[in-house]
C-alpha positions as a Markdown table, in Angstrom:
| # | Residue | x | y | z |
|---|---|---|---|---|
| 1 | Met | 207.9 | 45.8 | 47.4 |
| 2 | Ser | 208.8 | 44.0 | 44.9 |
| 3 | Ser | 210.5 | 40.3 | 44.9 |
| 4 | His | 213.9 | 40.0 | 46.4 |
| 5 | Asn | 217.1 | 39.8 | 43.8 |
| 6 | Gly | 218.8 | 37.1 | 46.2 |
| 7 | Ser | 221.5 | 39.5 | 46.2 |
| 8 | Ala | 222.8 | 42.0 | 47.5 |
| 9 | Ser | 223.1 | 44.4 | 45.3 |
| 10 | His | 223.4 | 47.9 | 46.8 |
| 11 | Pro | 225.6 | 50.6 | 48.5 |
| 12 | Leu | 225.6 | 49.9 | 52.5 |
| 13 | Asp | 227.1 | 52.9 | 54.0 |
| 14 | Phe | 227.9 | 52.4 | 58.3 |
| 15 | Asn | 228.1 | 56.1 | 58.6 |
| 16 | Leu | 224.3 | 57.3 | 57.2 |
| 17 | Pro | 222.7 | 59.1 | 59.9 |
| 18 | Ser | 220.2 | 57.1 | 62.3 |
| 19 | Pro | 217.1 | 56.3 | 60.0 |
| 20 | Gly | 215.1 | 58.3 | 63.1 |
| 21 | Leu | 211.5 | 58.2 | 62.9 |
| 22 | Pro | 209.2 | 57.5 | 59.5 |
| 23 | Val | 208.4 | 60.7 | 58.0 |
| 24 | Pro | 204.7 | 61.7 | 58.8 |
| 25 | Asn | 201.7 | 62.3 | 56.6 |
| 26 | Pro | 203.4 | 59.0 | 53.6 |
| 27 | Cys | 201.2 | 59.0 | 50.7 |
| 28 | Leu | 198.9 | 56.3 | 50.5 |
| 29 | Ser | 199.4 | 53.1 | 49.0 |
| 30 | Phe | 196.5 | 51.5 | 46.4 |
| 31 | Trp | 196.3 | 49.0 | 49.4 |
| 32 | Gln | 196.2 | 51.6 | 52.3 |
| 33 | Arg | 193.5 | 54.1 | 50.0 |
| 34 | Ser | 191.4 | 50.5 | 49.9 |
| 35 | Thr | 191.4 | 50.3 | 53.8 |
| 36 | Arg | 190.3 | 53.1 | 54.9 |
| 37 | Tyr | 187.3 | 51.4 | 56.5 |
| 38 | Ser | 189.9 | 50.1 | 59.4 |
| 39 | Pro | 188.9 | 51.4 | 62.3 |
| 40 | Leu | 191.8 | 50.2 | 63.6 |
| 41 | Leu | 194.0 | 53.2 | 61.6 |
| 42 | Asn | 193.9 | 55.6 | 64.3 |
| 43 | Leu | 193.1 | 53.2 | 67.1 |
| 44 | Asn | 194.2 | 55.2 | 70.6 |
| 45 | Ser | 195.6 | 57.8 | 68.4 |
| 46 | Gln | 198.1 | 60.1 | 70.6 |
| 47 | Lys | 197.4 | 62.8 | 68.5 |
| 48 | Phe | 194.5 | 64.0 | 70.3 |
| 49 | Leu | 195.3 | 63.0 | 74.2 |
| 50 | Asn | 192.0 | 64.8 | 75.4 |
| 51 | Asp | 190.1 | 62.1 | 73.5 |
| 52 | Ala | 193.3 | 59.2 | 73.3 |
| 53 | Thr | 193.0 | 56.3 | 76.0 |
| 54 | Pro | 196.7 | 56.8 | 77.9 |
| 55 | Ile | 199.5 | 54.6 | 76.9 |
| 56 | Pro | 200.0 | 52.4 | 80.2 |
| 57 | Glu | 202.7 | 52.3 | 82.6 |
| 58 | Arg | 203.9 | 48.6 | 82.3 |
| 59 | Ala | 203.1 | 45.8 | 80.5 |
| 60 | Asp | 204.4 | 42.1 | 79.7 |
| 61 | Val | 205.5 | 43.0 | 76.3 |
| 62 | Val | 205.7 | 45.9 | 74.4 |
| 63 | Ile | 206.0 | 45.8 | 70.4 |
| 64 | Ile | 207.1 | 48.5 | 68.2 |
| 65 | Gly | 205.5 | 48.3 | 64.8 |
| 66 | Ser | 202.6 | 47.7 | 63.4 |
| 67 | Gly | 203.0 | 46.0 | 60.4 |
| 68 | Ile | 202.6 | 42.0 | 59.4 |
| 69 | Ser | 205.8 | 41.3 | 61.4 |
| 70 | Gly | 204.4 | 42.5 | 64.4 |
| 71 | Ala | 201.2 | 42.0 | 64.3 |
| 72 | Leu | 201.8 | 38.2 | 63.6 |
| 73 | Thr | 204.1 | 38.1 | 67.0 |
| 74 | Ala | 201.6 | 40.3 | 68.8 |
| 75 | Tyr | 199.1 | 37.5 | 67.5 |
| 76 | Ser | 201.0 | 34.1 | 68.4 |
| 77 | Leu | 202.2 | 35.5 | 71.5 |
| 78 | Leu | 198.3 | 36.2 | 72.9 |
| 79 | Thr | 197.1 | 32.9 | 71.5 |
| 80 | Ser | 199.8 | 30.6 | 72.8 |
| 81 | Pro | 199.0 | 28.9 | 76.1 |
| 82 | Asn | 201.5 | 30.6 | 77.8 |
| 83 | Ala | 200.4 | 33.9 | 77.0 |
| 84 | Pro | 201.1 | 37.4 | 78.8 |
| 85 | Lys | 199.1 | 39.2 | 80.4 |
| 86 | Ser | 199.3 | 42.7 | 78.8 |
| 87 | Val | 201.0 | 42.9 | 75.4 |
| 88 | Val | 200.8 | 46.8 | 74.5 |
| 89 | Met | 201.8 | 47.6 | 70.6 |
| 90 | Leu | 203.2 | 51.5 | 69.8 |
| 91 | Glu | 202.8 | 52.7 | 65.9 |
| 92 | Ala | 204.4 | 55.7 | 64.8 |
| 93 | Arg | 201.4 | 56.5 | 62.0 |
| 94 | Glu | 198.7 | 54.7 | 61.0 |
| 95 | Ala | 198.7 | 51.6 | 62.0 |
| 96 | Cys | 199.6 | 49.2 | 58.9 |
| 97 | Ser | 201.1 | 52.2 | 57.5 |
| 98 | Gly | 205.0 | 51.4 | 57.1 |
| 99 | Ala | 206.1 | 48.9 | 54.1 |
| 100 | Ser | 203.5 | 45.8 | 55.2 |
| 101 | Gly | 200.9 | 48.1 | 53.2 |
| 102 | Arg | 202.9 | 49.5 | 50.5 |
| 103 | Asn | 204.2 | 46.6 | 49.1 |
| 104 | Ala | 203.8 | 44.7 | 45.2 |
| 105 | Gly | 201.1 | 42.6 | 46.2 |
| 106 | His | 203.2 | 39.3 | 46.0 |
| 107 | Cys | 203.6 | 36.2 | 48.3 |
| 108 | Arg | 206.4 | 34.5 | 46.2 |
| 109 | Pro | 209.1 | 32.3 | 47.6 |
| 110 | Asp | 212.8 | 32.1 | 45.5 |
| 111 | Ala | 212.3 | 28.7 | 44.0 |
| 112 | Phe | 216.2 | 28.2 | 43.8 |
| 113 | Arg | 218.1 | 31.7 | 42.0 |
| 114 | Gly | 219.3 | 32.9 | 44.8 |
| 115 | Phe | 221.2 | 29.8 | 45.6 |
| 116 | Thr | 224.2 | 30.9 | 44.6 |
| 117 | Ala | 224.2 | 34.2 | 45.9 |
| 118 | Phe | 222.9 | 32.7 | 49.5 |
| 119 | Ser | 226.0 | 29.7 | 49.3 |
| 120 | Lys | 228.9 | 32.7 | 48.9 |
| 121 | Leu | 227.6 | 34.4 | 51.9 |
| 122 | His | 226.1 | 31.7 | 53.8 |
| 123 | Gly | 227.3 | 28.9 | 52.7 |
| 124 | Glu | 225.7 | 26.1 | 50.6 |
| 125 | Glu | 223.4 | 24.2 | 53.6 |
| 126 | Gln | 221.9 | 27.8 | 54.5 |
| 127 | Ala | 221.2 | 28.9 | 50.8 |
| 128 | Asp | 219.0 | 25.4 | 50.8 |
| 129 | Glu | 217.3 | 26.3 | 54.7 |
| 130 | Ile | 216.1 | 29.7 | 53.2 |
| 131 | Leu | 215.1 | 28.0 | 50.0 |
| 132 | Lys | 213.1 | 25.6 | 52.1 |
| 133 | His | 211.9 | 27.9 | 55.0 |
| 134 | Glu | 210.1 | 30.5 | 52.1 |
| 135 | Lys | 208.7 | 27.4 | 50.2 |
| 136 | Lys | 207.4 | 26.2 | 53.8 |
| 137 | Val | 205.7 | 30.0 | 54.0 |
| 138 | Leu | 204.3 | 30.0 | 51.2 |
| 139 | Glu | 202.5 | 27.3 | 53.1 |
| 140 | Leu | 201.7 | 28.1 | 56.2 |
| 141 | Val | 200.3 | 31.6 | 54.8 |
| 142 | Asp | 198.1 | 30.1 | 52.9 |
| 143 | Glu | 196.8 | 28.0 | 56.0 |
| 144 | Phe | 196.5 | 30.6 | 57.9 |
| 145 | Ile | 194.5 | 33.0 | 55.8 |
| 146 | Lys | 192.0 | 30.3 | 55.0 |
| 147 | Asn | 192.3 | 28.2 | 58.9 |
| 148 | Asn | 190.9 | 32.1 | 59.8 |
| 149 | Asp | 189.1 | 32.8 | 56.6 |
| 150 | Val | 190.8 | 36.5 | 55.8 |
| 151 | Gln | 189.2 | 38.3 | 53.3 |
| 152 | Cys | 192.4 | 40.0 | 51.4 |
| 153 | Asp | 192.5 | 39.4 | 48.1 |
| 154 | Trp | 194.9 | 35.3 | 48.6 |
| 155 | Asn | 195.6 | 34.1 | 44.9 |
| 156 | Leu | 197.5 | 30.8 | 45.1 |
| 157 | Gly | 198.8 | 29.3 | 42.1 |
| 158 | Lys | 202.5 | 30.1 | 39.5 |
| 159 | Thr | 204.7 | 32.7 | 39.1 |
| 160 | Phe | 207.5 | 33.3 | 36.1 |
| 161 | Asp | 211.0 | 34.5 | 36.7 |
| 162 | Val | 211.0 | 36.1 | 32.6 |
| 163 | Val | 214.3 | 36.0 | 31.5 |
| 164 | Met | 214.9 | 38.9 | 29.5 |
| 165 | Gly | 218.6 | 39.1 | 29.6 |
| 166 | Glu | 221.2 | 37.2 | 27.9 |
| 167 | Asp | 223.4 | 37.4 | 31.1 |
| 168 | Phe | 220.4 | 37.3 | 33.4 |
| 169 | Gly | 220.3 | 34.0 | 31.4 |
| 170 | Glu | 223.2 | 32.6 | 32.2 |
| 171 | Tyr | 222.7 | 33.2 | 35.7 |
| 172 | Val | 219.9 | 32.3 | 36.7 |
| 173 | Lys | 220.4 | 28.3 | 34.6 |
| 174 | Gly | 224.0 | 28.3 | 36.2 |
| 175 | Ser | 222.2 | 28.8 | 40.1 |
| 176 | Tyr | 219.6 | 26.4 | 39.4 |
| 177 | Glu | 222.0 | 23.5 | 38.4 |
| 178 | Lys | 223.9 | 24.2 | 41.4 |
| 179 | Tyr | 220.9 | 24.2 | 43.2 |
| 180 | Ala | 219.9 | 20.8 | 42.0 |
| 181 | Gln | 223.4 | 19.6 | 41.7 |
| 182 | Tyr | 223.7 | 20.5 | 45.8 |
| 183 | Leu | 219.9 | 18.4 | 46.1 |
| 184 | Ser | 221.1 | 15.4 | 44.0 |
| 185 | Lys | 217.6 | 16.1 | 41.7 |
| 186 | Asp | 215.6 | 18.0 | 39.9 |
| 187 | Ile | 214.5 | 21.0 | 42.1 |
| 188 | Asp | 210.5 | 20.1 | 42.7 |
| 189 | Gly | 207.6 | 22.2 | 41.4 |
| 190 | Val | 209.9 | 24.1 | 39.1 |
| 191 | Arg | 209.2 | 24.3 | 35.5 |
| 192 | Ile | 211.7 | 25.7 | 32.8 |
| 193 | Leu | 210.4 | 27.2 | 29.5 |
| 194 | Ala | 212.6 | 27.3 | 26.9 |
| 195 | Glu | 212.3 | 30.6 | 24.2 |
| 196 | Lys | 210.0 | 29.5 | 22.3 |
| 197 | Glu | 207.6 | 28.2 | 25.3 |
| 198 | Ala | 208.2 | 31.1 | 27.0 |
| 199 | Lys | 207.2 | 33.9 | 24.8 |
| 200 | Glu | 203.8 | 31.9 | 24.1 |
| 201 | Glu | 203.3 | 31.6 | 27.8 |
| 202 | Thr | 204.5 | 33.7 | 28.9 |
| 203 | Arg | 202.6 | 36.7 | 26.5 |
| 204 | Val | 206.5 | 38.5 | 26.9 |
| 205 | Pro | 207.7 | 38.4 | 22.8 |
| 206 | Ala | 210.8 | 39.5 | 24.2 |
| 207 | Ala | 211.3 | 36.4 | 26.6 |
| 208 | Leu | 214.7 | 34.5 | 26.2 |
| 209 | Gly | 213.3 | 31.6 | 28.0 |
| 210 | Ala | 211.3 | 31.4 | 31.7 |
| 211 | Tyr | 211.2 | 29.2 | 35.2 |
| 212 | Glu | 208.0 | 28.2 | 36.5 |
| 213 | Trp | 207.4 | 28.1 | 39.9 |
| 214 | Ser | 203.8 | 28.0 | 42.5 |
| 215 | Ala | 203.3 | 32.1 | 44.3 |
| 216 | Ala | 200.4 | 33.4 | 45.3 |
| 217 | Ser | 199.6 | 37.4 | 45.5 |
| 218 | Ile | 197.7 | 39.2 | 48.2 |
| 219 | His | 196.2 | 42.5 | 49.2 |
| 220 | Pro | 198.8 | 43.3 | 51.8 |
| 221 | Ala | 197.3 | 45.8 | 53.7 |
| 222 | Lys | 193.9 | 43.7 | 54.1 |
| 223 | Leu | 195.7 | 41.0 | 56.1 |
| 224 | Gly | 197.6 | 43.2 | 57.6 |
| 225 | Gln | 194.7 | 44.8 | 59.5 |
| 226 | Ala | 193.3 | 41.8 | 59.8 |
| 227 | Leu | 196.1 | 40.4 | 61.9 |
| 228 | Leu | 195.4 | 43.5 | 64.3 |
| 229 | Thr | 192.2 | 42.7 | 64.7 |
| 230 | Met | 192.6 | 39.4 | 65.6 |
| 231 | Ala | 195.1 | 40.6 | 67.8 |
| 232 | Val | 193.1 | 43.3 | 69.7 |
| 233 | Ala | 190.4 | 40.5 | 69.7 |
| 234 | Lys | 193.5 | 38.8 | 71.7 |
| 235 | Gly | 193.5 | 41.7 | 74.2 |
| 236 | Leu | 196.2 | 43.1 | 72.4 |
| 237 | Gln | 196.3 | 47.0 | 73.3 |
| 238 | Leu | 197.4 | 49.2 | 70.5 |
| 239 | Phe | 198.2 | 52.7 | 70.3 |
| 240 | Thr | 198.9 | 54.6 | 66.7 |
| 241 | His | 200.9 | 58.3 | 66.4 |
| 242 | Ser | 203.2 | 57.2 | 69.2 |
| 243 | Pro | 206.6 | 57.0 | 68.4 |
| 244 | Val | 208.6 | 55.6 | 70.2 |
| 245 | Ile | 212.4 | 58.1 | 70.6 |
| 246 | Ser | 213.9 | 55.9 | 72.8 |
| 247 | Val | 214.0 | 52.6 | 74.9 |
| 248 | Ile | 216.5 | 53.0 | 78.1 |
| 249 | Ser | 217.2 | 50.7 | 80.7 |
| 250 | Ala | 214.9 | 50.8 | 84.4 |
| 251 | Ser | 216.7 | 48.4 | 86.3 |
| 252 | Asp | 218.3 | 44.9 | 85.5 |
| 253 | Ser | 215.7 | 43.1 | 84.2 |
| 254 | Leu | 213.3 | 46.2 | 83.1 |
| 255 | Trp | 213.0 | 48.7 | 79.9 |
| 256 | Thr | 211.6 | 51.9 | 79.7 |
| 257 | Val | 210.1 | 52.5 | 76.4 |
| 258 | Gln | 209.7 | 56.5 | 75.6 |
| 259 | Thr | 207.4 | 58.6 | 73.2 |
| 260 | Pro | 206.5 | 62.2 | 73.1 |
| 261 | Thr | 203.8 | 61.7 | 75.3 |
| 262 | Ser | 204.7 | 58.5 | 77.7 |
| 263 | Arg | 206.5 | 56.2 | 79.1 |
| 264 | Ile | 206.2 | 52.4 | 79.4 |
| 265 | Thr | 208.1 | 50.0 | 81.4 |
| 266 | Ser | 208.4 | 46.5 | 80.4 |
| 267 | Pro | 210.8 | 43.2 | 80.4 |
| 268 | Ile | 210.0 | 42.3 | 77.2 |
| 269 | Val | 210.6 | 45.2 | 74.4 |
| 270 | Ile | 210.3 | 42.8 | 70.5 |
| 271 | His | 211.4 | 46.1 | 67.1 |
| 272 | Ala | 209.1 | 45.2 | 64.7 |
| 273 | Thr | 210.4 | 48.4 | 62.6 |
| 274 | Asn | 212.0 | 46.8 | 59.4 |
| 275 | Ala | 213.8 | 50.0 | 57.8 |
| 276 | Phe | 214.0 | 52.4 | 61.3 |
| 277 | Ala | 215.3 | 49.4 | 63.6 |
| 278 | Ala | 218.8 | 50.8 | 63.7 |
| 279 | Thr | 216.9 | 54.5 | 65.0 |
| 280 | Leu | 216.4 | 52.1 | 68.6 |
| 281 | Ile | 219.3 | 49.4 | 67.9 |
| 282 | Pro | 222.1 | 51.5 | 67.6 |
| 283 | Ser | 224.3 | 48.2 | 66.9 |
| 284 | Leu | 221.8 | 47.6 | 63.7 |
| 285 | Gln | 223.1 | 51.1 | 62.0 |
| 286 | Gly | 224.6 | 50.4 | 58.4 |
| 287 | Arg | 223.0 | 46.5 | 58.9 |
| 288 | Ile | 219.6 | 47.6 | 58.1 |
| 289 | Val | 219.4 | 50.6 | 55.8 |
| 290 | Pro | 216.6 | 51.7 | 54.5 |
| 291 | Thr | 215.4 | 51.5 | 51.2 |
| 292 | Arg | 212.8 | 53.1 | 48.8 |
| 293 | Ala | 211.2 | 51.1 | 46.6 |
| 294 | Gln | 207.9 | 52.0 | 44.4 |
| 295 | Ala | 204.9 | 50.5 | 42.6 |
| 296 | His | 202.2 | 51.7 | 40.1 |
| 297 | Arg | 198.6 | 50.6 | 39.2 |
| 298 | Val | 197.7 | 50.6 | 36.3 |
| 299 | Ile | 194.8 | 49.8 | 34.4 |
| 300 | Pro | 194.4 | 46.8 | 31.5 |
| 301 | Thr | 194.4 | 47.3 | 28.2 |
| 302 | Ser | 191.4 | 45.1 | 26.4 |
| 303 | Glu | 193.7 | 42.3 | 25.4 |
| 304 | Phe | 194.3 | 42.2 | 29.0 |
| 305 | Cys | 190.8 | 41.8 | 30.4 |
| 306 | Gly | 188.1 | 39.3 | 30.9 |
| 307 | Asp | 189.2 | 35.3 | 30.0 |
| 308 | Arg | 192.6 | 37.7 | 28.4 |
| 309 | Met | 193.5 | 38.4 | 31.9 |
| 310 | Leu | 197.3 | 36.8 | 32.7 |
| 311 | Thr | 197.3 | 33.7 | 34.6 |
| 312 | His | 200.7 | 34.3 | 36.6 |
| 313 | Thr | 202.1 | 36.4 | 38.4 |
| 314 | Tyr | 205.6 | 37.7 | 37.6 |
| 315 | Ser | 209.1 | 39.0 | 37.8 |
| 316 | Leu | 210.5 | 40.2 | 34.9 |
| 317 | Arg | 214.5 | 40.3 | 34.6 |
| 318 | Phe | 217.0 | 42.4 | 32.4 |
| 319 | Thr | 220.0 | 41.5 | 35.1 |
| 320 | Leu | 220.2 | 40.3 | 38.9 |
| 321 | Gly | 218.8 | 43.4 | 39.9 |
| 322 | His | 217.3 | 45.9 | 36.8 |
| 323 | Phe | 213.8 | 43.5 | 37.3 |
| 324 | Tyr | 210.3 | 44.8 | 37.8 |
| 325 | Ser | 207.4 | 42.5 | 39.3 |
| 326 | Leu | 203.8 | 42.1 | 38.0 |
| 327 | Ile | 200.4 | 41.0 | 39.7 |
| 328 | Gln | 197.3 | 40.9 | 37.6 |
| 329 | Arg | 195.1 | 41.2 | 40.7 |
| 330 | Lys | 191.8 | 38.7 | 40.0 |
| 331 | Ala | 189.5 | 41.4 | 42.0 |
| 332 | Asp | 189.2 | 43.6 | 39.7 |
| 333 | Gly | 191.6 | 43.3 | 36.7 |
| 334 | Ala | 194.3 | 45.8 | 37.6 |
| 335 | Phe | 198.3 | 45.8 | 37.2 |
| 336 | Ile | 200.3 | 45.9 | 40.4 |
| 337 | Leu | 203.5 | 46.9 | 38.3 |
| 338 | Gly | 206.7 | 46.9 | 41.0 |
| 339 | Thr | 209.3 | 48.7 | 39.4 |
| 340 | Ser | 213.3 | 48.6 | 39.1 |
| 341 | Arg | 215.8 | 50.3 | 41.1 |
| 342 | Gly | 218.7 | 48.8 | 39.3 |
| 343 | Ile | 218.0 | 50.7 | 36.1 |
| 344 | Pro | 220.9 | 51.4 | 34.5 |
| 345 | Ser | 220.5 | 54.7 | 33.4 |
| 346 | Ile | 219.4 | 55.9 | 36.7 |
| 347 | Ser | 220.2 | 59.6 | 37.9 |
| 348 | Glu | 222.7 | 59.8 | 40.9 |
| 349 | Ala | 219.6 | 62.5 | 42.4 |
| 350 | Thr | 217.1 | 59.0 | 42.6 |
| 351 | Lys | 219.8 | 57.0 | 43.8 |
| 352 | Lys | 219.8 | 59.5 | 46.4 |
| 353 | Glu | 216.2 | 59.3 | 46.9 |
| 354 | Ile | 216.9 | 55.4 | 47.2 |
| 355 | Trp | 219.5 | 54.4 | 48.8 |
| 356 | Gly | 219.1 | 55.2 | 53.0 |
| 357 | Gly | 216.3 | 57.2 | 51.8 |
| 358 | Lys | 213.2 | 57.1 | 54.3 |
| 359 | Asn | 210.2 | 59.4 | 52.3 |
| 360 | Asp | 207.6 | 58.1 | 51.3 |
| 361 | Thr | 205.3 | 61.0 | 51.1 |
| 362 | Thr | 205.7 | 61.4 | 47.1 |
| 363 | Phe | 207.4 | 58.8 | 44.1 |
| 364 | Ser | 210.3 | 59.1 | 41.5 |
| 365 | Asp | 208.8 | 60.1 | 38.0 |
| 366 | Glu | 211.9 | 58.9 | 36.6 |
| 367 | Ile | 211.6 | 55.9 | 37.9 |
| 368 | Lys | 207.4 | 56.0 | 37.1 |
| 369 | Asp | 208.3 | 56.6 | 33.7 |
| 370 | Asp | 211.0 | 54.0 | 33.2 |
| 371 | Ala | 208.7 | 51.2 | 35.1 |
| 372 | Leu | 206.1 | 52.6 | 32.3 |
| 373 | Ala | 207.6 | 52.3 | 28.9 |
| 374 | Arg | 209.1 | 49.1 | 30.1 |
| 375 | Phe | 206.1 | 47.8 | 31.1 |
| 376 | Ser | 204.0 | 48.8 | 27.5 |
| 377 | Glu | 207.5 | 47.9 | 25.5 |
| 378 | Ile | 207.6 | 44.6 | 27.6 |
| 379 | Phe | 203.9 | 43.8 | 26.7 |
| 380 | Ser | 203.3 | 45.3 | 23.2 |
| 381 | Val | 200.9 | 47.9 | 24.3 |
| 382 | Lys | 199.8 | 51.1 | 24.7 |
| 383 | Pro | 196.4 | 52.1 | 26.3 |
| 384 | Glu | 194.0 | 54.4 | 24.0 |
| 385 | Ala | 190.8 | 54.8 | 26.0 |
| 386 | Met | 190.3 | 57.8 | 28.7 |
| 387 | Gly | 190.7 | 55.4 | 32.2 |
| 388 | Glu | 193.4 | 52.9 | 30.9 |
| 389 | Gly | 197.2 | 52.9 | 31.9 |
| 390 | His | 198.5 | 54.9 | 34.8 |
| 391 | Glu | 196.1 | 55.1 | 37.8 |
| 392 | Phe | 198.9 | 56.3 | 40.2 |
| 393 | Gly | 202.0 | 55.4 | 42.3 |
| 394 | Trp | 203.5 | 55.3 | 45.5 |
| 395 | Thr | 206.4 | 54.7 | 47.8 |
| 396 | Gly | 208.1 | 52.4 | 50.5 |
| 397 | Val | 210.7 | 51.7 | 52.4 |
| 398 | Leu | 212.1 | 48.6 | 52.5 |
| 399 | Gly | 215.0 | 47.3 | 55.4 |
| 400 | Met | 217.9 | 46.2 | 53.2 |
| 401 | Thr | 220.8 | 43.8 | 54.8 |
| 402 | Pro | 224.2 | 43.1 | 53.6 |
| 403 | Asp | 223.4 | 39.6 | 54.0 |
| 404 | Ser | 219.9 | 39.8 | 52.5 |
| 405 | Val | 218.0 | 38.1 | 55.8 |
| 406 | Pro | 216.8 | 39.6 | 58.7 |
| 407 | Phe | 217.8 | 39.6 | 61.9 |
| 408 | Val | 215.6 | 38.3 | 64.0 |
| 409 | Gly | 215.8 | 37.0 | 68.4 |
| 410 | Pro | 217.3 | 38.6 | 71.2 |
| 411 | Ile | 219.8 | 41.4 | 70.4 |
| 412 | Pro | 223.6 | 41.0 | 71.9 |
| 413 | Ser | 223.9 | 42.8 | 75.2 |
| 414 | Ser | 220.5 | 43.8 | 75.8 |
| 415 | Pro | 218.5 | 40.7 | 77.5 |
| 416 | Gly | 215.0 | 41.0 | 76.9 |
| 417 | Gln | 215.1 | 43.0 | 74.0 |
| 418 | Phe | 213.9 | 41.3 | 70.5 |
| 419 | Val | 214.2 | 42.5 | 67.1 |
| 420 | Ile | 212.6 | 40.9 | 63.4 |
| 421 | Ala | 213.7 | 43.6 | 61.1 |
| 422 | Gly | 215.3 | 43.6 | 57.7 |
| 423 | Phe | 213.0 | 41.7 | 55.7 |
| 424 | Asn | 215.1 | 42.7 | 52.2 |
| 425 | Gly | 211.7 | 43.8 | 50.1 |
| 426 | His | 211.0 | 40.1 | 51.0 |
| 427 | Gly | 209.1 | 40.0 | 54.1 |
| 428 | Met | 205.4 | 38.4 | 53.0 |
| 429 | Ala | 207.9 | 35.1 | 52.0 |
| 430 | Arg | 209.9 | 35.0 | 55.1 |
| 431 | Ile | 207.1 | 36.7 | 58.1 |
| 432 | Phe | 204.8 | 33.7 | 58.9 |
| 433 | Gly | 208.2 | 31.5 | 59.6 |
| 434 | Cys | 209.5 | 34.0 | 61.5 |
| 435 | Ala | 207.3 | 35.4 | 64.0 |
| 436 | Pro | 205.6 | 32.5 | 65.2 |
| 437 | Gly | 209.2 | 31.3 | 65.7 |
| 438 | Leu | 210.6 | 35.0 | 67.5 |
| 439 | Ala | 207.0 | 34.4 | 70.0 |
| 440 | Lys | 207.8 | 30.6 | 70.8 |
| 441 | Leu | 211.4 | 32.0 | 71.6 |
| 442 | Ile | 210.6 | 35.0 | 73.8 |
| 443 | Leu | 207.9 | 32.9 | 76.0 |
| 444 | Gly | 210.6 | 30.0 | 76.4 |
| 445 | Glu | 208.6 | 27.1 | 74.1 |
| 446 | Val | 211.3 | 25.8 | 72.5 |
| 447 | Lys | 214.7 | 25.3 | 74.0 |
| 448 | Ser | 217.1 | 26.0 | 71.0 |
| 449 | Trp | 217.1 | 28.5 | 68.1 |
| 450 | Glu | 217.0 | 25.3 | 65.3 |
| 451 | Glu | 213.4 | 24.7 | 67.0 |
| 452 | Thr | 212.5 | 27.8 | 65.5 |
| 453 | Gly | 212.5 | 26.9 | 62.1 |
| 454 | Met | 214.3 | 29.7 | 61.0 |
| 455 | Pro | 217.2 | 29.2 | 59.3 |
| 456 | Lys | 220.2 | 29.9 | 61.4 |
| 457 | Cys | 221.5 | 32.3 | 59.5 |
| 458 | Phe | 218.5 | 34.9 | 60.7 |
| 459 | Gln | 219.6 | 35.2 | 64.1 |
| 460 | Ile | 220.8 | 38.0 | 65.1 |
| 461 | Thr | 224.2 | 37.2 | 66.9 |
| 462 | Glu | 227.7 | 39.4 | 67.8 |
| 463 | Glu | 229.5 | 37.6 | 65.5 |
| 464 | Arg | 227.2 | 38.2 | 61.6 |
| 465 | Leu | 227.3 | 42.0 | 63.4 |
| 466 | Asp | 230.4 | 41.5 | 63.5 |
| 467 | Lys | 230.8 | 39.9 | 60.1 |
| 468 | Thr | 228.4 | 42.2 | 58.1 |
| 469 | Glu | 230.7 | 45.5 | 59.2 |
| 470 | Gln | 233.7 | 43.6 | 57.7 |
| 471 | Ser | 231.6 | 43.0 | 54.4 |
């Protein structure tokens, strides 16, 4: 939903129950409210079996999950010269109903801040690879959207990391210096703003400093629906309201994927289920943990309209874990405010809704009140006219991992099963570098992990599973 904080600052409990299936009837995000026209939302819905096209009994590939990771994997498979003849996608709810359609509208690579935390978790070389990969992903998303004329309110520009607390200021300064030392040069594309300059350019009176680099804002549900539309045009068979309840071995080389109303057999099963991956992959229990995040749409006051709109996207950071993300949409001028999960005064009841939480039917008033109060305080604004201020909010379920990076690749001890999940609320800066690489791996178009273009630490291996259990 909002920017990744560069560290595993969340509790991970291996004794949590299985995530189970996504809850029915989730709330609608702004993005989903404004894509109700999509003919794919309930395509081949298995809710009404009398009218639905039945799920086939066999397929070359079955993909579970219709978010951006599943959709781009499907499109990458189907546009390959070695494309499988039949690809079936099963979605538990509406198309693009999960985290992909619920985020805070950022496509924001980490330019350097995560170097310290990633180095501790994965070593300096992999930390460098992670950051380079994210920078490349921004280019890949930009290229894909422009080459395919995808109408998704894509706005490539600049972002600010605004220092709102002294401790965070020291941390981010240290991370910049460590990464610059590793590179033996200043970090390309990053501009450092001192306090006076930061106050003026960010329009945040309490800013202690800021860092600027390239990023973008986007309408994620429009991108998700466009990807699915392109994949369906290439032959993808999408079945909505078709929750997968089990994946069991049918033979040495085949898997049976079962929904409440059907069974489909395939040699290849791809789990693009993010926060819910552990439901069908027991080895990921406690390693991908559902975590509820929240965002709000806020209508600007006159001082942020027209030629006074914000020019950048923002991460407003008090500490590493206490931060708020912000974009102002060029399409309509509205703010999308991503809330903090690291509020120092947060109640125990709200913590229980967040960590391990999968209820995206509602949102927390405590988190909403904090975010709106902070937003008003940070920018010194108070709505006065009817229609200004908070419009509505929503939640989404992130997949958080102990080592802050996703699990991608062939699942150990399950030949033919693959996973692409656990994006830590940072999928827009990673998926476009992961899904095409995974597709090449599945089709045998690359001979090694290195050729996929993904950092080595993203790969799911027995060693990594064992290591994350001990961490």
